[in-house]
PDB file of N, CA and C in Angstrom:
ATOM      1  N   UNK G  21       0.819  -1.190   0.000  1.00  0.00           N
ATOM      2  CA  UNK G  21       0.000   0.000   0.000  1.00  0.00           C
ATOM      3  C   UNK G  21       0.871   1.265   0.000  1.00  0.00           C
ATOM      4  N   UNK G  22       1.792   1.199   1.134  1.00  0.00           N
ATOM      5  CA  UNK G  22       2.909   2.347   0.986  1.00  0.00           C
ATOM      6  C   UNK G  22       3.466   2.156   0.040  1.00  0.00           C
ATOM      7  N   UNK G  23       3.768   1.481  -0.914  1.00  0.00           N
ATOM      8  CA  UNK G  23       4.740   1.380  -2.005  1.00  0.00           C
ATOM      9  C   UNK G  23       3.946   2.383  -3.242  1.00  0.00           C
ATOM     10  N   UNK G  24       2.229   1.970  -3.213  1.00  0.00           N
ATOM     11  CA  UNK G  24       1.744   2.191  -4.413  1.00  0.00           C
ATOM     12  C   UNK G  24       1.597   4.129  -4.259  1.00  0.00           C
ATOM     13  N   UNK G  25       1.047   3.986  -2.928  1.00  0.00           N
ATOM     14  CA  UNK G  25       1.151   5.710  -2.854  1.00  0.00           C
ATOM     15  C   UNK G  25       2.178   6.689  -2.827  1.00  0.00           C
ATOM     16  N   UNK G  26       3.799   5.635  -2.951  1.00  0.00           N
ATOM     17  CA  UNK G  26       4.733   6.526  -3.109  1.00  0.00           C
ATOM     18  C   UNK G  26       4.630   6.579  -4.738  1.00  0.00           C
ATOM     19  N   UNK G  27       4.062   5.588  -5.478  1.00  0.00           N
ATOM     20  CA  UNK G  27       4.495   5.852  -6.639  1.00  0.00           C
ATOM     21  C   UNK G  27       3.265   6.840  -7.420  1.00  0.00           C
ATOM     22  N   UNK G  28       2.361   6.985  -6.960  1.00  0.00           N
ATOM     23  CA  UNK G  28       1.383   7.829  -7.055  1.00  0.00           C
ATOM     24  C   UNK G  28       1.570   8.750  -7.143  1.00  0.00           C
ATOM     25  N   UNK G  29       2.413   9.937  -5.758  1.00  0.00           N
ATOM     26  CA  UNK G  29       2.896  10.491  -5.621  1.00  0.00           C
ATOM     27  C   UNK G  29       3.778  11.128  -6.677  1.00  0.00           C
ATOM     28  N   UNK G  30       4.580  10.221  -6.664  1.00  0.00           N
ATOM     29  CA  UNK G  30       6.011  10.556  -7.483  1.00  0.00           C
ATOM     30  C   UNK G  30       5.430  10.961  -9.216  1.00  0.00           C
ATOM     31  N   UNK G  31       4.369   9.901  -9.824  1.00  0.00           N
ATOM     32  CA  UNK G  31       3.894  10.465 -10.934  1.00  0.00           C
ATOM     33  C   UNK G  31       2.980  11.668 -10.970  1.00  0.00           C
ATOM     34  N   UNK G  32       2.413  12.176  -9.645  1.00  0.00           N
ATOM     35  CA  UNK G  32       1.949  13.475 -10.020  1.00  0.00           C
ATOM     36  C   UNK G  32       2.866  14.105  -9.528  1.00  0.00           C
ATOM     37  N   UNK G  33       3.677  14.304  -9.007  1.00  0.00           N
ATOM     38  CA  UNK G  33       4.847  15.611  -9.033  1.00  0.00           C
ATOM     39  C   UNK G  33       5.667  15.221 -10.425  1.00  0.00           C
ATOM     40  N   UNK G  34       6.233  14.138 -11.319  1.00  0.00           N
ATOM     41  CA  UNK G  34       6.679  14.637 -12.075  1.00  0.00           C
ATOM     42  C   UNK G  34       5.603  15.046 -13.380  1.00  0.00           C
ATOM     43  N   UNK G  35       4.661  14.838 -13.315  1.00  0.00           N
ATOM     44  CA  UNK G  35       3.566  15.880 -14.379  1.00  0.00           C
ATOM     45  C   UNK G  35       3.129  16.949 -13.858  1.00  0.00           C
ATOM     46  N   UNK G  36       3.193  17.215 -12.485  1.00  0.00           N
ATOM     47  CA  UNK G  36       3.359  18.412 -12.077  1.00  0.00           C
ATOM     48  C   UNK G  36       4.470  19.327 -11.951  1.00  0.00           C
ATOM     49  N   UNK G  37       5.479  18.629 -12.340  1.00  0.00           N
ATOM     50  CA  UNK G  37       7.042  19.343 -13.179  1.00  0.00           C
ATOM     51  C   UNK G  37       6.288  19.269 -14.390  1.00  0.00           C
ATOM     52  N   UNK G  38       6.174  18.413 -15.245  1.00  0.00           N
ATOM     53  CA  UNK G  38       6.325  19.057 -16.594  1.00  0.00           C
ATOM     54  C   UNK G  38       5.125  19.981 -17.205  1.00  0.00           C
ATOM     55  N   UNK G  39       3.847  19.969 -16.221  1.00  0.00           N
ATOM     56  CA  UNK G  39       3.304  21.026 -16.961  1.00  0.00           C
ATOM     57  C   UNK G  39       3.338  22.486 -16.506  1.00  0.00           C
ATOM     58  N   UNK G  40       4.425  22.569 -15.537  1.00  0.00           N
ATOM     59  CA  UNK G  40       5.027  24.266 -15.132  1.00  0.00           C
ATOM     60  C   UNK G  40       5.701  24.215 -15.978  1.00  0.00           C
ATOM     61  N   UNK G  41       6.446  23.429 -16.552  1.00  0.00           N
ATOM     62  CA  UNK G  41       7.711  24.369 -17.701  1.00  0.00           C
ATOM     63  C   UNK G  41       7.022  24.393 -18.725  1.00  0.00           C
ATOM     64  N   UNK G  42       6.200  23.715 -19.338  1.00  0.00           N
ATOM     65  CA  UNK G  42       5.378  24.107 -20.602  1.00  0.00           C
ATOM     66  C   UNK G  42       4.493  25.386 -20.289  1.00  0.00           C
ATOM     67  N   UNK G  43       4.213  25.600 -19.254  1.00  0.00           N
ATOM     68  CA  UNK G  43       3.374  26.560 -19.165  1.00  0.00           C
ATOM     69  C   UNK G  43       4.269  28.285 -18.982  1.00  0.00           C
ATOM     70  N   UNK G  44       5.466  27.546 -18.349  1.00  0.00           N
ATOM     71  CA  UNK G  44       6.658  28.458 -18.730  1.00  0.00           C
ATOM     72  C   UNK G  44       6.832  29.392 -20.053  1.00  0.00           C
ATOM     73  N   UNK G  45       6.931  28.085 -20.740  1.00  0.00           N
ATOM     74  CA  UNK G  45       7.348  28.697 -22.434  1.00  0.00           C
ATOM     75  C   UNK G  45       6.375  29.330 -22.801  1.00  0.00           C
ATOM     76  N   UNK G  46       4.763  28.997 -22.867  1.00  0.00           N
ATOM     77  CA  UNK G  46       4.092  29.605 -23.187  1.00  0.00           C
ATOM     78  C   UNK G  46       3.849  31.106 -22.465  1.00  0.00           C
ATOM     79  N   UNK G  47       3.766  31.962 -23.844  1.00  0.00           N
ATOM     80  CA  UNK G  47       3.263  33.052 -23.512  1.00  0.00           C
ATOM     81  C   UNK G  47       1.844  34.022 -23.834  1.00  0.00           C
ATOM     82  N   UNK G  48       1.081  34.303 -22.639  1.00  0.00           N
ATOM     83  CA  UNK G  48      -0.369  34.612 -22.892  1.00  0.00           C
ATOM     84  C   UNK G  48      -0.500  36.142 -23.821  1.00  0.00           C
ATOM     85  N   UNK G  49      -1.046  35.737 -24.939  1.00  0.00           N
ATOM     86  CA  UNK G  49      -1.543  36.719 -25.426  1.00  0.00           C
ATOM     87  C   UNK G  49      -3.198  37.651 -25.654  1.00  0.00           C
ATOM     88  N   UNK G  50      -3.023  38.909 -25.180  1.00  0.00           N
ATOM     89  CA  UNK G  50      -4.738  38.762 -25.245  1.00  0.00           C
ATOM     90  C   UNK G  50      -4.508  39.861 -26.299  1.00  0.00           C
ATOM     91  N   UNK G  51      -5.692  39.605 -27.178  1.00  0.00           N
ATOM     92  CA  UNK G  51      -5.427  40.034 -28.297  1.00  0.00           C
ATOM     93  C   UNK G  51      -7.415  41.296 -28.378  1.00  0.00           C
ATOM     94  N   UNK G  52      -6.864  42.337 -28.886  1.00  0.00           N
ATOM     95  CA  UNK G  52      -8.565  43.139 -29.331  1.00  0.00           C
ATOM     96  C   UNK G  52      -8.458  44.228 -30.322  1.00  0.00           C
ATOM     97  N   UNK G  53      -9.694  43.715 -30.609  1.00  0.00           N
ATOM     98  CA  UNK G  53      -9.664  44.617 -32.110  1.00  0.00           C
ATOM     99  C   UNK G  53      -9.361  45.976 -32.228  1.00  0.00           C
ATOM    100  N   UNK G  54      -8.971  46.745 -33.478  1.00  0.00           N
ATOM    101  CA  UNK G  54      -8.929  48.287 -33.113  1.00  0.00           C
ATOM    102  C   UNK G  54     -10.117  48.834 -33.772  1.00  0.00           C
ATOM    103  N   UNK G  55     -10.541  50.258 -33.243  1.00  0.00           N
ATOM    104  CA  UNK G  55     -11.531  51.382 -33.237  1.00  0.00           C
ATOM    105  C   UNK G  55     -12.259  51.049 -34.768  1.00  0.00           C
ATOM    106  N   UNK G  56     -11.409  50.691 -35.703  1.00  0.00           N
ATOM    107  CA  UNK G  56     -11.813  50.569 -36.707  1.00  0.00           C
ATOM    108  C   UNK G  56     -12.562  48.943 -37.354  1.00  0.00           C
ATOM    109  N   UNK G  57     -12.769  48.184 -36.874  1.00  0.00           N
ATOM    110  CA  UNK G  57     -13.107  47.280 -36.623  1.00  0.00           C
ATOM    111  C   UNK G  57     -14.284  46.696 -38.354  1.00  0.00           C
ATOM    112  N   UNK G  58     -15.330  47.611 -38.008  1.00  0.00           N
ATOM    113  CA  UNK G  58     -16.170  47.844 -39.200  1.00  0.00           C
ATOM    114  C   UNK G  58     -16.306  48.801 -40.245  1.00  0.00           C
ATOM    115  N   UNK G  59     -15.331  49.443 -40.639  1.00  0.00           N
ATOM    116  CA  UNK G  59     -14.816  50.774 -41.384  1.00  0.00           C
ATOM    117  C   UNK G  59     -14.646  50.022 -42.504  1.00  0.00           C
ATOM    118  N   UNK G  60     -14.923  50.608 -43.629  1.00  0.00           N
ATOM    119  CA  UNK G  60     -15.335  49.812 -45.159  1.00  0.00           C
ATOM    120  C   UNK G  60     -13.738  50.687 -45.875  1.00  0.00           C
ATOM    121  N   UNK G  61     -13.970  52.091 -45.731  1.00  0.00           N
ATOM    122  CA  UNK G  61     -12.978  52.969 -46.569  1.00  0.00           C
ATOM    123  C   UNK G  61     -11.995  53.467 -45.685  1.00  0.00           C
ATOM    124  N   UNK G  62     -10.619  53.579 -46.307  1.00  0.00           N
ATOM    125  CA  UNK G  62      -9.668  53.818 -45.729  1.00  0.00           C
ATOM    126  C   UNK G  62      -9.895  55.495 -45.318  1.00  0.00           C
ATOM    127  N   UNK G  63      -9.573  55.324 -43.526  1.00  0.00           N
ATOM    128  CA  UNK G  63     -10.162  56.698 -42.556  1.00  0.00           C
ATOM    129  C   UNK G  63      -8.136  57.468 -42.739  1.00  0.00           C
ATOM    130  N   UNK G  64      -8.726  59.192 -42.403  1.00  0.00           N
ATOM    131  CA  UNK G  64      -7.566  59.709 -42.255  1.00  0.00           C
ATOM    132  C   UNK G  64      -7.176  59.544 -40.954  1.00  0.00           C
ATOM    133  N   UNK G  65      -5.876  59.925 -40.809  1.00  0.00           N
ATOM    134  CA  UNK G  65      -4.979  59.490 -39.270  1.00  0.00           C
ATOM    135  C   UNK G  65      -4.411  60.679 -38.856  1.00  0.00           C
ATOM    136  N   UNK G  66      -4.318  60.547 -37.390  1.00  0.00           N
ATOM    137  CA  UNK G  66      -3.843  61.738 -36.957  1.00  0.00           C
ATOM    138  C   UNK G  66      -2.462  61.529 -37.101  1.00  0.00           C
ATOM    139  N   UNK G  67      -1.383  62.220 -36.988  1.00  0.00           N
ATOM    140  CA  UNK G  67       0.044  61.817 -37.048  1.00  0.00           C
ATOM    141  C   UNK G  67       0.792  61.937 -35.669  1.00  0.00           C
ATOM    142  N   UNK G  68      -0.607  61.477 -34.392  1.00  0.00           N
ATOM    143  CA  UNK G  68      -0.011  61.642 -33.198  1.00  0.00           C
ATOM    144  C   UNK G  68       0.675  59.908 -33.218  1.00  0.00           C
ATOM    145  N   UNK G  69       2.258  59.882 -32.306  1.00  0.00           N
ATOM    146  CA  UNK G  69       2.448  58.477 -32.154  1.00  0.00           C
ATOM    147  C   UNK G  69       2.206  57.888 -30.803  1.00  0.00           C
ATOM    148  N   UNK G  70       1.280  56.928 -31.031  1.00  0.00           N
ATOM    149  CA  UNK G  70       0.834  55.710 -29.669  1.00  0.00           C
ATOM    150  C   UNK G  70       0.993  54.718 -30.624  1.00  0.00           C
ATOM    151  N   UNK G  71       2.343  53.641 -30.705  1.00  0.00           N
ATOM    152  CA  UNK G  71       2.325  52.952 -30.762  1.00  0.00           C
ATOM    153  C   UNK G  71       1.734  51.644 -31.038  1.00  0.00           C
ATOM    154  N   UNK G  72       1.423  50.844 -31.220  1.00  0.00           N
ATOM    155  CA  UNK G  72       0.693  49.069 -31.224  1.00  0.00           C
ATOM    156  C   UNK G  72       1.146  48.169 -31.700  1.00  0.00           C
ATOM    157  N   UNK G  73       1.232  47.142 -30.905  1.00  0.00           N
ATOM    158  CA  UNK G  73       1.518  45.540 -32.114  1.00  0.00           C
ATOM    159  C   UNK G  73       1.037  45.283 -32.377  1.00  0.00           C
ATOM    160  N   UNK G  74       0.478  44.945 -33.163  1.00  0.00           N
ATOM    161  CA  UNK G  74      -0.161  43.775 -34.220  1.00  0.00           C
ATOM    162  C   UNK G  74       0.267  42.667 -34.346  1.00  0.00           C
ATOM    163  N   UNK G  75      -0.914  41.712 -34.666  1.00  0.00           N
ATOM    164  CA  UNK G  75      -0.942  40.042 -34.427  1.00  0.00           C
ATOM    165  C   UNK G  75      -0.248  39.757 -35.556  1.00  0.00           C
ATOM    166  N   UNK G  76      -0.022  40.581 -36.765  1.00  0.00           N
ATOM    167  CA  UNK G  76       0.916  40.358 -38.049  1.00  0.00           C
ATOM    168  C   UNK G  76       2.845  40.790 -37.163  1.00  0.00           C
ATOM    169  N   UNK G  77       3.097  40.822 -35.746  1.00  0.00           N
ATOM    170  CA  UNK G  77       3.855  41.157 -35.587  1.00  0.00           C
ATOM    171  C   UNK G  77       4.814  42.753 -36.225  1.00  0.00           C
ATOM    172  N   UNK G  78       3.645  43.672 -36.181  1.00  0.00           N
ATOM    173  CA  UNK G  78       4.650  44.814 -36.842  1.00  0.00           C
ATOM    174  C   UNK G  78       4.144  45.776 -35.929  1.00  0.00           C
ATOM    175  N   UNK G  79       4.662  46.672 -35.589  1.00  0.00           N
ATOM    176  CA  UNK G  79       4.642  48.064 -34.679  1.00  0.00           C
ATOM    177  C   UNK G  79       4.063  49.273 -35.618  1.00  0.00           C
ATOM    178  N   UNK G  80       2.636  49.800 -35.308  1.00  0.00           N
ATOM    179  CA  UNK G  80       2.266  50.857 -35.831  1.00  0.00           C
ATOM    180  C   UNK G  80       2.014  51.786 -35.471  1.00  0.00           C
ATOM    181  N   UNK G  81       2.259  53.035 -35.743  1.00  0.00           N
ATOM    182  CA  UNK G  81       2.373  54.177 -35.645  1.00  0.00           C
ATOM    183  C   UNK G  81       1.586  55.000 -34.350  1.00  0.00           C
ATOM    184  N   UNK G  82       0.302  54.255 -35.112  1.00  0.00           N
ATOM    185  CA  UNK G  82      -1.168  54.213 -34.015  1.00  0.00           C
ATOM    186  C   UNK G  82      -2.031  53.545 -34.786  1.00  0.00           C
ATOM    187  N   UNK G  83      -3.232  53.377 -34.082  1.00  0.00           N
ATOM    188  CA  UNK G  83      -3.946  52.199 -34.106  1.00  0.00           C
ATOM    189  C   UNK G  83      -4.849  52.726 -35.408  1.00  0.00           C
ATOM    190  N   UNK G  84      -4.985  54.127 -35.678  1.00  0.00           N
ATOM    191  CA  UNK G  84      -5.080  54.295 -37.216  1.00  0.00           C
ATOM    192  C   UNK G  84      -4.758  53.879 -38.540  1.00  0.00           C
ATOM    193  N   UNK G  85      -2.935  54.009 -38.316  1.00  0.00           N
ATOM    194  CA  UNK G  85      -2.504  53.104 -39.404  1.00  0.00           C
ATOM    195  C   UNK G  85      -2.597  51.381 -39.518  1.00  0.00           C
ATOM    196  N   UNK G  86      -2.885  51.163 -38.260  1.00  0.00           N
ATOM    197  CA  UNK G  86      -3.193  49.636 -38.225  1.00  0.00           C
ATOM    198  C   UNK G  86      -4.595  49.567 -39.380  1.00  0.00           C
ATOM    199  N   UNK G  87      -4.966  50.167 -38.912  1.00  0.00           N
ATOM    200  CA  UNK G  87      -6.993  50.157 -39.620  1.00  0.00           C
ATOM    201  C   UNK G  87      -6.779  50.245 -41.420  1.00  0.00           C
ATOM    202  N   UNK G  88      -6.068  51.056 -41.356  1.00  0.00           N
ATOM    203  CA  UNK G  88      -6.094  51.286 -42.739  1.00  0.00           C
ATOM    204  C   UNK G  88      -4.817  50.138 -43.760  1.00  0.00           C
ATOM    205  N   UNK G  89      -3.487  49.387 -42.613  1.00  0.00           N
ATOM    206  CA  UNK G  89      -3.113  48.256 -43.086  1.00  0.00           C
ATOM    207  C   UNK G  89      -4.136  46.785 -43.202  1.00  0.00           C
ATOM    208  N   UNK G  90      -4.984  46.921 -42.107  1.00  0.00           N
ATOM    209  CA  UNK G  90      -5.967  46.028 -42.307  1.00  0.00           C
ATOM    210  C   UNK G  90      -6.892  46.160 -43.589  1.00  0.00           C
ATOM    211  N   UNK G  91      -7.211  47.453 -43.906  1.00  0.00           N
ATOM    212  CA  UNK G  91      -8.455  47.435 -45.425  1.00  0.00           C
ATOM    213  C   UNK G  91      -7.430  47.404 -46.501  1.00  0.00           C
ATOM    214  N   UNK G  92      -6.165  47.201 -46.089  1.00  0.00           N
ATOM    215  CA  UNK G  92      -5.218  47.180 -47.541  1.00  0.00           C
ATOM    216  C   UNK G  92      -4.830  45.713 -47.981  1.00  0.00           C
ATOM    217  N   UNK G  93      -4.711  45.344 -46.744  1.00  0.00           N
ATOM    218  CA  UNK G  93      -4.444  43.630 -46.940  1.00  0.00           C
ATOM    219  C   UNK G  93      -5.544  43.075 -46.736  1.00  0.00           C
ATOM    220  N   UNK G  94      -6.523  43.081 -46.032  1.00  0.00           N
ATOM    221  CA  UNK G  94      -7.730  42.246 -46.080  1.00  0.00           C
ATOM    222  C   UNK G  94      -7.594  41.469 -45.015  1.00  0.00           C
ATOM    223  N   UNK G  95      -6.612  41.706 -44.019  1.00  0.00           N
ATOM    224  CA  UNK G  95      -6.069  40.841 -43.206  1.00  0.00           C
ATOM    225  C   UNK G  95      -7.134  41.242 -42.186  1.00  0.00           C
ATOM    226  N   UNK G  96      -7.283  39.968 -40.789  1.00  0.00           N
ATOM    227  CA  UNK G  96      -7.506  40.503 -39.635  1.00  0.00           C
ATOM    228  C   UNK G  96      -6.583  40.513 -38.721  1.00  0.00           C
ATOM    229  N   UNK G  97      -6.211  41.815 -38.813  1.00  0.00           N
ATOM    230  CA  UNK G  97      -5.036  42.290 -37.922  1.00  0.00           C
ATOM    231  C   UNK G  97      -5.513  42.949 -36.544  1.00  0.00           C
ATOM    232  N   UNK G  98      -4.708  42.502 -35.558  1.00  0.00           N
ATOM    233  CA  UNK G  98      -5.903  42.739 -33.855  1.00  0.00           C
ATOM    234  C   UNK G  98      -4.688  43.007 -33.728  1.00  0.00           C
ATOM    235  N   UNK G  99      -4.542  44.042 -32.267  1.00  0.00           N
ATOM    236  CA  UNK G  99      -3.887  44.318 -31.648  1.00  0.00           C
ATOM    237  C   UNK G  99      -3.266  43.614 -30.204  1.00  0.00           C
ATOM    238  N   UNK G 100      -2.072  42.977 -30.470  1.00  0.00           N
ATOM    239  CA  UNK G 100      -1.630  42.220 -29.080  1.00  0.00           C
ATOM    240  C   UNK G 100      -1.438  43.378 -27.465  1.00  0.00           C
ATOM    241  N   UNK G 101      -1.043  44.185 -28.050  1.00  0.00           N
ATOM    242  CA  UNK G 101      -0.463  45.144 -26.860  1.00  0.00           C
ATOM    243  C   UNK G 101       0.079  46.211 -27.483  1.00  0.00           C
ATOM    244  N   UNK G 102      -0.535  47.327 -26.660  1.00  0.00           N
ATOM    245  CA  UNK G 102       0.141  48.983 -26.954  1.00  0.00           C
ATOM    246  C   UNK G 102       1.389  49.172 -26.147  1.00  0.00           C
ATOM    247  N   UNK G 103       2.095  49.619 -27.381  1.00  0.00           N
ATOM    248  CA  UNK G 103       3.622  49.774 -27.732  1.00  0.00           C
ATOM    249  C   UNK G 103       3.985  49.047 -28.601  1.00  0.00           C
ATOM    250  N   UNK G 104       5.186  49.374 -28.837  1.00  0.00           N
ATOM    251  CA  UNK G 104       6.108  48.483 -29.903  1.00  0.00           C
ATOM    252  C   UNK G 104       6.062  47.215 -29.677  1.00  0.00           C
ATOM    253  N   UNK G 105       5.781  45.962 -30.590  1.00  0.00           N
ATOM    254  CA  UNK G 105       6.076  44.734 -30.605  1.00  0.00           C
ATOM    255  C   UNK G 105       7.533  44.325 -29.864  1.00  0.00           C
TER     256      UNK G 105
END
């Protein structure tokens, strides 16, 4: 009986090692759309800079020029986090 609950044991601590380091590597992204979301025609931009990443991984200017790279590519491009990628 003591034998089986040491080994019990022992297999949930080592899957309880390995799913902290996987959860390690992973990194949480929360991702939301910008202002422009449902905008058909490309809108003018202010030329103030606030930053954004984008889920295409590129840093824009502000979340304007994101809007208007999105109606150019057709892409859905969301914003990971304000600032630079």
């Amino acid at each position: 009986m003591k034998v089986k609950m040491c080994m019990l044991i022992l297999a949930l601590v080592a899957i309880i090692g390995a799913w902290g380091k996987c959860g390690k590597q992973k990194k949480m992204v929360f991702r939301r759309m910008p202002l422009c979301e449902h905008v058909a025609e490309i809108p003018w931009c202010p030329k103030t800079y606030q930053p954004v990443c984008g889920t295409d991984e590129k840093t824009y200017n502000n979340e304007c020029q994101m809007c208007i790279a999105r109606i150019k590519t057709k892409q859905d491009i969301q914003i990971t986090k304000d600032g630079v990628c």
